CSV table of C-alpha atoms and ligand atoms in Angstrom, one decimal:
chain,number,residue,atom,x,y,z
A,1,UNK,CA,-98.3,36.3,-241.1
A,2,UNK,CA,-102.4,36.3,-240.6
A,3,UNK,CA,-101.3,34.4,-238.0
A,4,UNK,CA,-99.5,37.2,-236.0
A,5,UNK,CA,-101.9,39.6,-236.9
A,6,UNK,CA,-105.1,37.4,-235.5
A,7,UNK,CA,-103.0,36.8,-231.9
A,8,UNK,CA,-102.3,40.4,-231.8
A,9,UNK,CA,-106.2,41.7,-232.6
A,10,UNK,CA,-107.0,39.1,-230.1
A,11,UNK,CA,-104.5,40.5,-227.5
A,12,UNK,CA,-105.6,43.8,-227.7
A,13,UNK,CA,-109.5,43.1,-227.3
A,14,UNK,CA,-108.4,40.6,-223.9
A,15,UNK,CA,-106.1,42.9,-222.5
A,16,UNK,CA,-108.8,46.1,-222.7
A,17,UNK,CA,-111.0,43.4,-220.6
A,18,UNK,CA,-108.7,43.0,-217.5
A,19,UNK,CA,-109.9,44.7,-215.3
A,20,UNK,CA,-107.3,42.9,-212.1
A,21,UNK,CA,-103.4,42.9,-211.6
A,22,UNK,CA,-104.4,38.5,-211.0
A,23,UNK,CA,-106.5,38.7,-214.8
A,24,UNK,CA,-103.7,40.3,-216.1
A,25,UNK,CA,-101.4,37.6,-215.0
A,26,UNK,CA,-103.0,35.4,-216.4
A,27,UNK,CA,-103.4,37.0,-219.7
A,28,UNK,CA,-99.3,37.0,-219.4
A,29,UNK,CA,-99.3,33.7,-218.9
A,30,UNK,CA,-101.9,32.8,-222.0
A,31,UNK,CA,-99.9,34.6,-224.6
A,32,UNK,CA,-96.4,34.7,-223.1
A,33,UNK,CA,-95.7,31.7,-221.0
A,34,UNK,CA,-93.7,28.5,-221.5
A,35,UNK,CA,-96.8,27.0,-223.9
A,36,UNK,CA,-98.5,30.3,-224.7
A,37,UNK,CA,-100.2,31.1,-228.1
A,38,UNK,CA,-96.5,33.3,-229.0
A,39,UNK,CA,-93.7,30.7,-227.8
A,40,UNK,CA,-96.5,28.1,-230.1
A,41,UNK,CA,-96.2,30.4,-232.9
A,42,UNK,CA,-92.5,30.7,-232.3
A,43,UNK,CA,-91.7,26.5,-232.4
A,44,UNK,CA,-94.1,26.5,-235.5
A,45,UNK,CA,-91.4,28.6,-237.4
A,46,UNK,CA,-88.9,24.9,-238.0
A,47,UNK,CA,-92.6,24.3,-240.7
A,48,UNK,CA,-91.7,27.0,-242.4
A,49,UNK,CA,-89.7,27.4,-245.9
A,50,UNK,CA,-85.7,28.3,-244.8
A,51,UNK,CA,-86.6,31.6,-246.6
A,52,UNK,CA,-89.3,32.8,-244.9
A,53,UNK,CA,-88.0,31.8,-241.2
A,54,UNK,CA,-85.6,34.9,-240.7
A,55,UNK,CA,-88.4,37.6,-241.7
A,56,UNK,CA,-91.1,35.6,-239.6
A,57,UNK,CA,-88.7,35.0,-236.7
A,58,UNK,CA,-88.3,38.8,-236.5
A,59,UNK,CA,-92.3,39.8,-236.9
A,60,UNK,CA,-92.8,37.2,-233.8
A,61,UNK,CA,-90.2,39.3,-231.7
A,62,UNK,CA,-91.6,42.4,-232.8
A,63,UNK,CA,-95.1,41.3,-231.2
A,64,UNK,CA,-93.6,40.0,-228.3
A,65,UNK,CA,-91.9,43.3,-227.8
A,66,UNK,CA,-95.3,45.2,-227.9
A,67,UNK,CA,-97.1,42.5,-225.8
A,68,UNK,CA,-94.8,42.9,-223.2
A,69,UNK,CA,-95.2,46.8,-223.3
A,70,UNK,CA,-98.5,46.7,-223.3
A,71,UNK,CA,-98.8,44.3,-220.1
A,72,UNK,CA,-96.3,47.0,-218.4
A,73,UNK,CA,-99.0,49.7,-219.3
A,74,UNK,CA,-102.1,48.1,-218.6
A,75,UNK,CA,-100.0,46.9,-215.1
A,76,UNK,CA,-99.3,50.6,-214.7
A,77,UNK,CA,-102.4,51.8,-215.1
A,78,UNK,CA,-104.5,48.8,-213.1
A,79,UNK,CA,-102.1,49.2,-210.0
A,80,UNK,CA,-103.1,53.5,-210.0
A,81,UNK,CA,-107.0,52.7,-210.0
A,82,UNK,CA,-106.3,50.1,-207.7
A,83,UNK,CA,-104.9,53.1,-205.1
A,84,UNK,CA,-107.7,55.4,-206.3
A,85,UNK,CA,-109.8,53.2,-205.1
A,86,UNK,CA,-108.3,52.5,-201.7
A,87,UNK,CA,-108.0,55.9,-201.1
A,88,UNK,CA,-111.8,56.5,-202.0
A,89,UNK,CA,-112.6,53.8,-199.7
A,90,UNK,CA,-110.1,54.3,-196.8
A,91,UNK,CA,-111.3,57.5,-196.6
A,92,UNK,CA,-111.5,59.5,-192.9
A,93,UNK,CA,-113.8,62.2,-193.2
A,94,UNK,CA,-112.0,64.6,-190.6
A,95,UNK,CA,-115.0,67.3,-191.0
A,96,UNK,CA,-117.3,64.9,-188.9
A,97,UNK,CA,-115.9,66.4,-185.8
A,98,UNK,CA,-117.4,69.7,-186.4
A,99,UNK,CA,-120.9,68.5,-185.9
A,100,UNK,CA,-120.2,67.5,-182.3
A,101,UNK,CA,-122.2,70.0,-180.3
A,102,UNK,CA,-120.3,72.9,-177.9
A,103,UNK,CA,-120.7,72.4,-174.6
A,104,UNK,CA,-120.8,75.0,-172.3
A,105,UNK,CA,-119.6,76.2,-168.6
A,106,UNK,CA,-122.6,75.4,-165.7
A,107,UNK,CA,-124.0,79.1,-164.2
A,108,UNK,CA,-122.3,78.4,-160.9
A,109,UNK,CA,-118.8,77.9,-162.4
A,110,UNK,CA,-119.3,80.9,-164.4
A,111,UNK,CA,-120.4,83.3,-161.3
A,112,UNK,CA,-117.8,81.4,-159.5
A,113,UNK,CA,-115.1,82.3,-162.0
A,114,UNK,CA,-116.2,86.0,-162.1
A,115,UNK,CA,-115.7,87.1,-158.6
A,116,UNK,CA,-112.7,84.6,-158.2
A,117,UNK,CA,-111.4,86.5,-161.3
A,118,UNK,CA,-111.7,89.8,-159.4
A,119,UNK,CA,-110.5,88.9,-156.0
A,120,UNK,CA,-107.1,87.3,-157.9
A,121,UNK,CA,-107.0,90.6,-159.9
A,122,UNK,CA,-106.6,92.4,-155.9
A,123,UNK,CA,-104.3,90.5,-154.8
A,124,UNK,CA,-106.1,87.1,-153.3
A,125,UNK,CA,-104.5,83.8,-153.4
A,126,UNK,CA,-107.1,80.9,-154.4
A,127,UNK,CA,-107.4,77.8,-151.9
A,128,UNK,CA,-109.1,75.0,-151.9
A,129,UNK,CA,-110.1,72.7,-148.9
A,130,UNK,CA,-111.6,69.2,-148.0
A,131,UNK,CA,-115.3,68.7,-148.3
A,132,UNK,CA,-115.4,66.0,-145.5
A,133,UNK,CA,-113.9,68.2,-142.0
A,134,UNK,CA,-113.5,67.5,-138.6
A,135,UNK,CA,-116.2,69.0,-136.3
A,136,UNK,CA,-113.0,71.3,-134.8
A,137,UNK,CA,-112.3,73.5,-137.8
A,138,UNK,CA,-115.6,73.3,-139.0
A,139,UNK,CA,-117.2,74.5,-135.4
A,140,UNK,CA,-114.6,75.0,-132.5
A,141,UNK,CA,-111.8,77.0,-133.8
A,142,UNK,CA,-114.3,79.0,-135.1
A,143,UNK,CA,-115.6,79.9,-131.9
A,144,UNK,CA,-118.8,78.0,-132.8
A,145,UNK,CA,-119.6,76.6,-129.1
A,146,UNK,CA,-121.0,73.4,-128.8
A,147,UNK,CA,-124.6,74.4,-128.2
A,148,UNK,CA,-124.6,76.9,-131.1
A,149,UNK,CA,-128.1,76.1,-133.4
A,150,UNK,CA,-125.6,75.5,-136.6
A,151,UNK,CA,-124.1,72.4,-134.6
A,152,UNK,CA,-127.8,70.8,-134.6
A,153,UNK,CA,-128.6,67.7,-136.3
A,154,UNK,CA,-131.1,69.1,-138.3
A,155,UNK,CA,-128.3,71.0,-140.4
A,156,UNK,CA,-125.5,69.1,-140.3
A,157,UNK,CA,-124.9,66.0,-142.1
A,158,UNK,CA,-122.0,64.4,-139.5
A,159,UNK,CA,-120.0,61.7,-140.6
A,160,UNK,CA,-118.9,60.4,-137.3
A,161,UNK,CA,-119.3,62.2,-133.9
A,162,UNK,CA,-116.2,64.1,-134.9
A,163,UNK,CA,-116.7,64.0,-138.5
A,164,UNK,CA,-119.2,65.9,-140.8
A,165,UNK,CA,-119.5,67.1,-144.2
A,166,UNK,CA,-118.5,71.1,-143.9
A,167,UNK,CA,-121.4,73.3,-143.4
A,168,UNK,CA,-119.6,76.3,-144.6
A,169,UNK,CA,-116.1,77.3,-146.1
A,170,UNK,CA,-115.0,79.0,-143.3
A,171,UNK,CA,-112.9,76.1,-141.9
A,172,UNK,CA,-110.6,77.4,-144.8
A,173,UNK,CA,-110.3,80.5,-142.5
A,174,UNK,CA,-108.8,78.6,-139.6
A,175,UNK,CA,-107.1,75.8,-141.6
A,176,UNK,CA,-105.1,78.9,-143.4
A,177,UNK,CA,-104.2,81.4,-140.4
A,178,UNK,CA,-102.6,77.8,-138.6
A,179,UNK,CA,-100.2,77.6,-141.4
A,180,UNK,CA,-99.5,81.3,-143.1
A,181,UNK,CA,-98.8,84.6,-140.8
A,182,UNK,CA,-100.3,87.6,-141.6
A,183,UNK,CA,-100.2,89.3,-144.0
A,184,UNK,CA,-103.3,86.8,-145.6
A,185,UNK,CA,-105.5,87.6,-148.5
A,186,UNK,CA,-107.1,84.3,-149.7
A,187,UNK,CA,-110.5,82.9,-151.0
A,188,UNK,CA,-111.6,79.2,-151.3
A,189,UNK,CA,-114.0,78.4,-153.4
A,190,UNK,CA,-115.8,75.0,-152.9
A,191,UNK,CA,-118.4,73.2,-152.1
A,192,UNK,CA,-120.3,72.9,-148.8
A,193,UNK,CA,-124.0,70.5,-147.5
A,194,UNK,CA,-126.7,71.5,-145.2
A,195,UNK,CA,-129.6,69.5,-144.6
A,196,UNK,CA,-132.1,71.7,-146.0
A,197,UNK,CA,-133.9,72.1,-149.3
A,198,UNK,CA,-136.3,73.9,-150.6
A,199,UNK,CA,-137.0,76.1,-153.5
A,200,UNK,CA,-133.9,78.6,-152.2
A,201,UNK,CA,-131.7,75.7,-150.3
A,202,UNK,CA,-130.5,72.3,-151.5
A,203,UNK,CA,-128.2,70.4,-149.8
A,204,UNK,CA,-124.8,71.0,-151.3
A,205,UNK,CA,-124.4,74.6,-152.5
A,206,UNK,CA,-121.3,76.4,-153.1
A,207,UNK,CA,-119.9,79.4,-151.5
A,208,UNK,CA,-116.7,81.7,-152.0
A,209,UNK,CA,-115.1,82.3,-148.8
A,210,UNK,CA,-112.6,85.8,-148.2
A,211,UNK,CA,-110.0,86.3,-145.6
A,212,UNK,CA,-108.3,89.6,-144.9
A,213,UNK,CA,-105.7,89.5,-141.9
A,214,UNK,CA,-103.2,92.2,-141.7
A,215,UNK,CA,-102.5,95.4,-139.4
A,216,UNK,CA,-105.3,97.8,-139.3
A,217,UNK,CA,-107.7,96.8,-141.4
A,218,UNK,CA,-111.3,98.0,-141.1
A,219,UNK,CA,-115.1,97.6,-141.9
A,220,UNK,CA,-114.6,100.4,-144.8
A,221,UNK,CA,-111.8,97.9,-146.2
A,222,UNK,CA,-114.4,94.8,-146.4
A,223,UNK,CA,-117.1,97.4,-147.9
A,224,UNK,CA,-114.8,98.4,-150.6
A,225,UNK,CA,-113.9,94.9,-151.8
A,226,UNK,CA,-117.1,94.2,-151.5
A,227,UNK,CA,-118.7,97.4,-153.8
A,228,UNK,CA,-116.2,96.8,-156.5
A,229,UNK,CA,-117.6,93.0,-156.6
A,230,UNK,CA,-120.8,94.2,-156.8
A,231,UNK,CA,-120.6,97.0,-159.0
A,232,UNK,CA,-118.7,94.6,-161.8
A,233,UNK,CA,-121.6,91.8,-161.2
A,234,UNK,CA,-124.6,93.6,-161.2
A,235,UNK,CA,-123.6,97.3,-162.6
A,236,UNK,CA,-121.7,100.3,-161.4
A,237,UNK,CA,-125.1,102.2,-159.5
A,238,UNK,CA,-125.3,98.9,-157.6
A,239,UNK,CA,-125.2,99.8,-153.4
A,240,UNK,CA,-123.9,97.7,-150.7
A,241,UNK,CA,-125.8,98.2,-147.6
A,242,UNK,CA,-124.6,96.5,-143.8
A,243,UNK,CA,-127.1,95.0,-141.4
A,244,UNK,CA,-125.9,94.3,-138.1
A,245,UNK,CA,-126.2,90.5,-137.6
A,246,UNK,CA,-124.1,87.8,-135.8
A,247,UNK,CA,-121.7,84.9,-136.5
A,248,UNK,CA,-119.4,83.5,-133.7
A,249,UNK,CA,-116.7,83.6,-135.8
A,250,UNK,CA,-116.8,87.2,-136.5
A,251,UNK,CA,-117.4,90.5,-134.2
A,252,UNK,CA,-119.1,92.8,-135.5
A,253,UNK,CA,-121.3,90.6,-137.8
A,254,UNK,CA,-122.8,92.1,-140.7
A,255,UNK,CA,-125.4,90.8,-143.5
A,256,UNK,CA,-124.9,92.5,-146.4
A,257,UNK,CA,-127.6,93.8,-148.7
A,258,UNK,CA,-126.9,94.9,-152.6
A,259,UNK,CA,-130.0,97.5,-153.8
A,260,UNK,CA,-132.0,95.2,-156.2
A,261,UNK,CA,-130.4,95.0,-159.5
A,262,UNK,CA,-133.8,94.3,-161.2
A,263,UNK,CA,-135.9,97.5,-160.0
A,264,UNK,CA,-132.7,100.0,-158.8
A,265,UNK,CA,-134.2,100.1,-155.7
A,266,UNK,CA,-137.9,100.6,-156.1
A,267,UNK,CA,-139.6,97.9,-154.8
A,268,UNK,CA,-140.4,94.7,-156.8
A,269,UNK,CA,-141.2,91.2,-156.3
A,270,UNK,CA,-137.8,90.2,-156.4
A,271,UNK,CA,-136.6,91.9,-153.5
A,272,UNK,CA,-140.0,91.6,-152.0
A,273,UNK,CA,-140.7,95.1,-152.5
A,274,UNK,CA,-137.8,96.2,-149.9
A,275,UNK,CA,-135.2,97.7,-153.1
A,276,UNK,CA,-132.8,95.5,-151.1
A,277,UNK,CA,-131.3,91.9,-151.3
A,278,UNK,CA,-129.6,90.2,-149.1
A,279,UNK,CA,-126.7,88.6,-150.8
A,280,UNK,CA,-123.5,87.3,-147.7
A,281,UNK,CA,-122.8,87.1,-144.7
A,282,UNK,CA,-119.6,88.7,-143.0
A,283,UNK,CA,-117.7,90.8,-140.4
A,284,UNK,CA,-114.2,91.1,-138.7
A,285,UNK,CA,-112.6,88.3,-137.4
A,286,UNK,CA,-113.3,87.9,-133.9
A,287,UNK,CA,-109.8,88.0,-131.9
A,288,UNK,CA,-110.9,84.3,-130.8
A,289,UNK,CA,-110.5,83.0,-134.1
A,290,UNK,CA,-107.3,84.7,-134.6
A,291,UNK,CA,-105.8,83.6,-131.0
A,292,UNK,CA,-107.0,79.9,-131.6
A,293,UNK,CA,-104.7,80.2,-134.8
A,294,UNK,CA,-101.8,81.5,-133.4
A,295,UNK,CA,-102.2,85.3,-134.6
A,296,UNK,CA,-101.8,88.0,-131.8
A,297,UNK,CA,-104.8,89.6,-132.0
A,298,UNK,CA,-103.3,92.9,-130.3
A,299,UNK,CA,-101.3,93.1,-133.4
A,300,UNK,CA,-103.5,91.8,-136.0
A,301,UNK,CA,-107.0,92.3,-137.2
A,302,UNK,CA,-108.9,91.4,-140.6
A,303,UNK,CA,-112.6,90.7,-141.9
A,304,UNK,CA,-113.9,87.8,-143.6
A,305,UNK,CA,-116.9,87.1,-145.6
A,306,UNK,CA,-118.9,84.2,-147.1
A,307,UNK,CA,-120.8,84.8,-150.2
A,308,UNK,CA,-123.4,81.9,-151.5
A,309,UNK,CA,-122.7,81.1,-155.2
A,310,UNK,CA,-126.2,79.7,-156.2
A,311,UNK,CA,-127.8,83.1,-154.7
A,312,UNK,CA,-125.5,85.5,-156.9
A,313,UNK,CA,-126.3,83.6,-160.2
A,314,UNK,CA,-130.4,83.2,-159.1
A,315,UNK,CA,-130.4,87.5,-158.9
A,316,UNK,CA,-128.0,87.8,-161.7
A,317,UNK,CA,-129.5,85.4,-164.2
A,318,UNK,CA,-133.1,85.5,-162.3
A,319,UNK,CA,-133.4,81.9,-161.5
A,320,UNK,CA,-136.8,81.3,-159.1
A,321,UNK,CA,-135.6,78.0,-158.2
A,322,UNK,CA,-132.3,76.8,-156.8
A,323,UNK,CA,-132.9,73.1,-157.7
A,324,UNK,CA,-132.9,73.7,-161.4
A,325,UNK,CA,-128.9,74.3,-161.1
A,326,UNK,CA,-128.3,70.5,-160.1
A,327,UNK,CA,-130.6,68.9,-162.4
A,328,UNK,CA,-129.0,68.8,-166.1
A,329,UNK,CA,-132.1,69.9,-168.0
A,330,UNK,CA,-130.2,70.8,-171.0
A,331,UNK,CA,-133.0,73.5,-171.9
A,332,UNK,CA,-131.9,75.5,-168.5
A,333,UNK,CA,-128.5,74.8,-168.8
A,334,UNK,CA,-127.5,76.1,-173.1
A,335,UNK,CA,-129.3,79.5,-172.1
A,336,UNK,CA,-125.9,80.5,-170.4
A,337,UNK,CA,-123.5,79.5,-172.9
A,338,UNK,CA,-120.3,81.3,-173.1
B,1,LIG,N1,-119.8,81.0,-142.9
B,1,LIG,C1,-121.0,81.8,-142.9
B,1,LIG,C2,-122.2,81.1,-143.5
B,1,LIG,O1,-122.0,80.0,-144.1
B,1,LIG,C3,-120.8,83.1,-143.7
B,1,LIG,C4,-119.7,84.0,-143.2
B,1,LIG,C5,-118.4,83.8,-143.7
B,1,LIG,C6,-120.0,84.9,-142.3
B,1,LIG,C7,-117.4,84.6,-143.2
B,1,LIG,C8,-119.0,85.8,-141.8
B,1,LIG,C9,-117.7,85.6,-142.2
B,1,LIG,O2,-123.3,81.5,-143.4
């Protein structure tokens, strides 16, 4: 009997010590398998008087019974902290994402997306054309003849004779009125390379270009569009002035001025003390254009503009240097967030 009692203090103090499912295996195995301490205890019972076997016999199985359920427990209980722990461990900390910095849209796709945004809102559809042109849309079926100064080397980056990177959006204009009949109302927004730079030129700048080309449509229409763009970029006391000017591509020509958003018109050194800056070019389309496309000109007229992306956000956001748009600095870029 001191026996039983010795195995089962000696159990209890072993099986608080496992601290593995494999140690408590093998604790199984010390007090419960084929020559552990209890099937020992069991063969010793044929030494035993006859009269003492049955009660012995019985107080052996009733430790066996609590060994086993206390190996079910401790199994119980080892196999949860082994899952706690996995969990701890395996752990994906989902709130890391959070400390990513925002980015945020460039200027020029911002001023791009505001005047797109109010050209769709009238009605324009939005186009898109290639980068790399032939020298006839870009030039000839825009009336551009061949001795024109914007065909000169000095502006043009040519790809082949016949090939060159497009020096304007316009060849949107011509690519357009061969395929769709009037009535047209469409812009293309893009990208377009001269072979200039400077504090106010770089190479590749962007430009939104505007076609009109319907019956009866005048130099009041083009001023209109043109006010309400102005007015929602720059304020609703902002004034669109016309200069007379000329592109082969349209006749009359204008240059269009907006008074100078930073002074209202005074004089300052933005506007170089004139109250005026000039922002596009444009005009109506000159019946050339129009006849080269397939459009009878006796029936249809339109206007067109061109408006320079980099110079709307330099006025808007006052940016002295066009070059600071293409190079990254992050410093420059965050100021315009969202
Ligand atoms: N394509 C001209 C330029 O790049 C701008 C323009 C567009 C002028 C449409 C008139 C009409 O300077």
């Amino acid at each position: 009997m001191d026996k039983i009692a010795e195995i089962k203090s000696a159990f209890d103090s072993e099986i608080s010590l496992c601290e593995t499912l494999q140690e408590l295996q093998e604790l199984k195995v010390k007090y419960l398998g084929k020559s552990g301490e209890l099937t020992v205890l069991l063969k010793s019972i044929k030494d035993l008087p006859a009269e003492e076997r049955p009660t012995f016999g019985a107080k052996v199985n009733v430790l066996r019974g609590e060994l086993e359920s206390e190996f079910s427990k401790r199994s119980e209980q080892l196999k949860q902290m082994e899952m706690q722990r996995r969990l701890q461990e395996e752990r994906v900390d989902i709130s890391l994402t959070s400390s990513q910095p925002l980015g945020a849209l460039h200027p020029v796709t911002l001023i791009e997306n505001q005047i797109s945004e109010l050209l769709v809102a009238m009605g324009f559809e939005v186009l898109s054309g290639p980068e790399i042109e032939t020298d006839y849309y870009n030039f000839q079926a825009l009336n551009i003849p061949s001795d024109h100064p914007a065909r000169d080397m000095q502006d043009t980056f040519y790809v082949t004779d016949s090939i060159l990177l497009r020096t304007h959006t316009s060849p949107m204009q011509a690519r357009h009125m061969e395929k769709k009949k009037p009535p047209i109302k469409m812009i293309c927004v893009g990208k377009v390379f001269r072979s200039d730079s400077d504090a106010s030129h770089s190479p590749v700048f962007h430009q939104i270009e505007g076609l009109v080309v319907d019956k009866n449509i005048t130099l009041c229409d083009l001023k209109g569009t043109l006010e309400y763009i102005a007015s929602n970029l720059f304020g609703k006391d902002t004034k669109v002035r016309f200069r007379p000017s000329f592109f082969p591509f349209t006749e009359p020509s204008v240059e269009v001025d907006l008074s100078c958003s930073n002074c209202g018109g005074k004089g300052c050194s933005l506007c170089k003390g004139t109250g005026w800056i000039e922002v596009l070019g444009a005009g109506m389309v000159n019946p050339f254009v129009l006849e080269n496309c397939g459009i009878d000109s006796k029936k249809y007229n339109g206007y067109a503009f061109g408006i320079g992306v980099e110079r709307i956000a330099m006025i808007k956001y006052g940016i002295p240097d066009i070059r600071l748009f293409y190079e990254n600095d992050q410093r420059f870029l965050k100021q315009f967030g969202k």
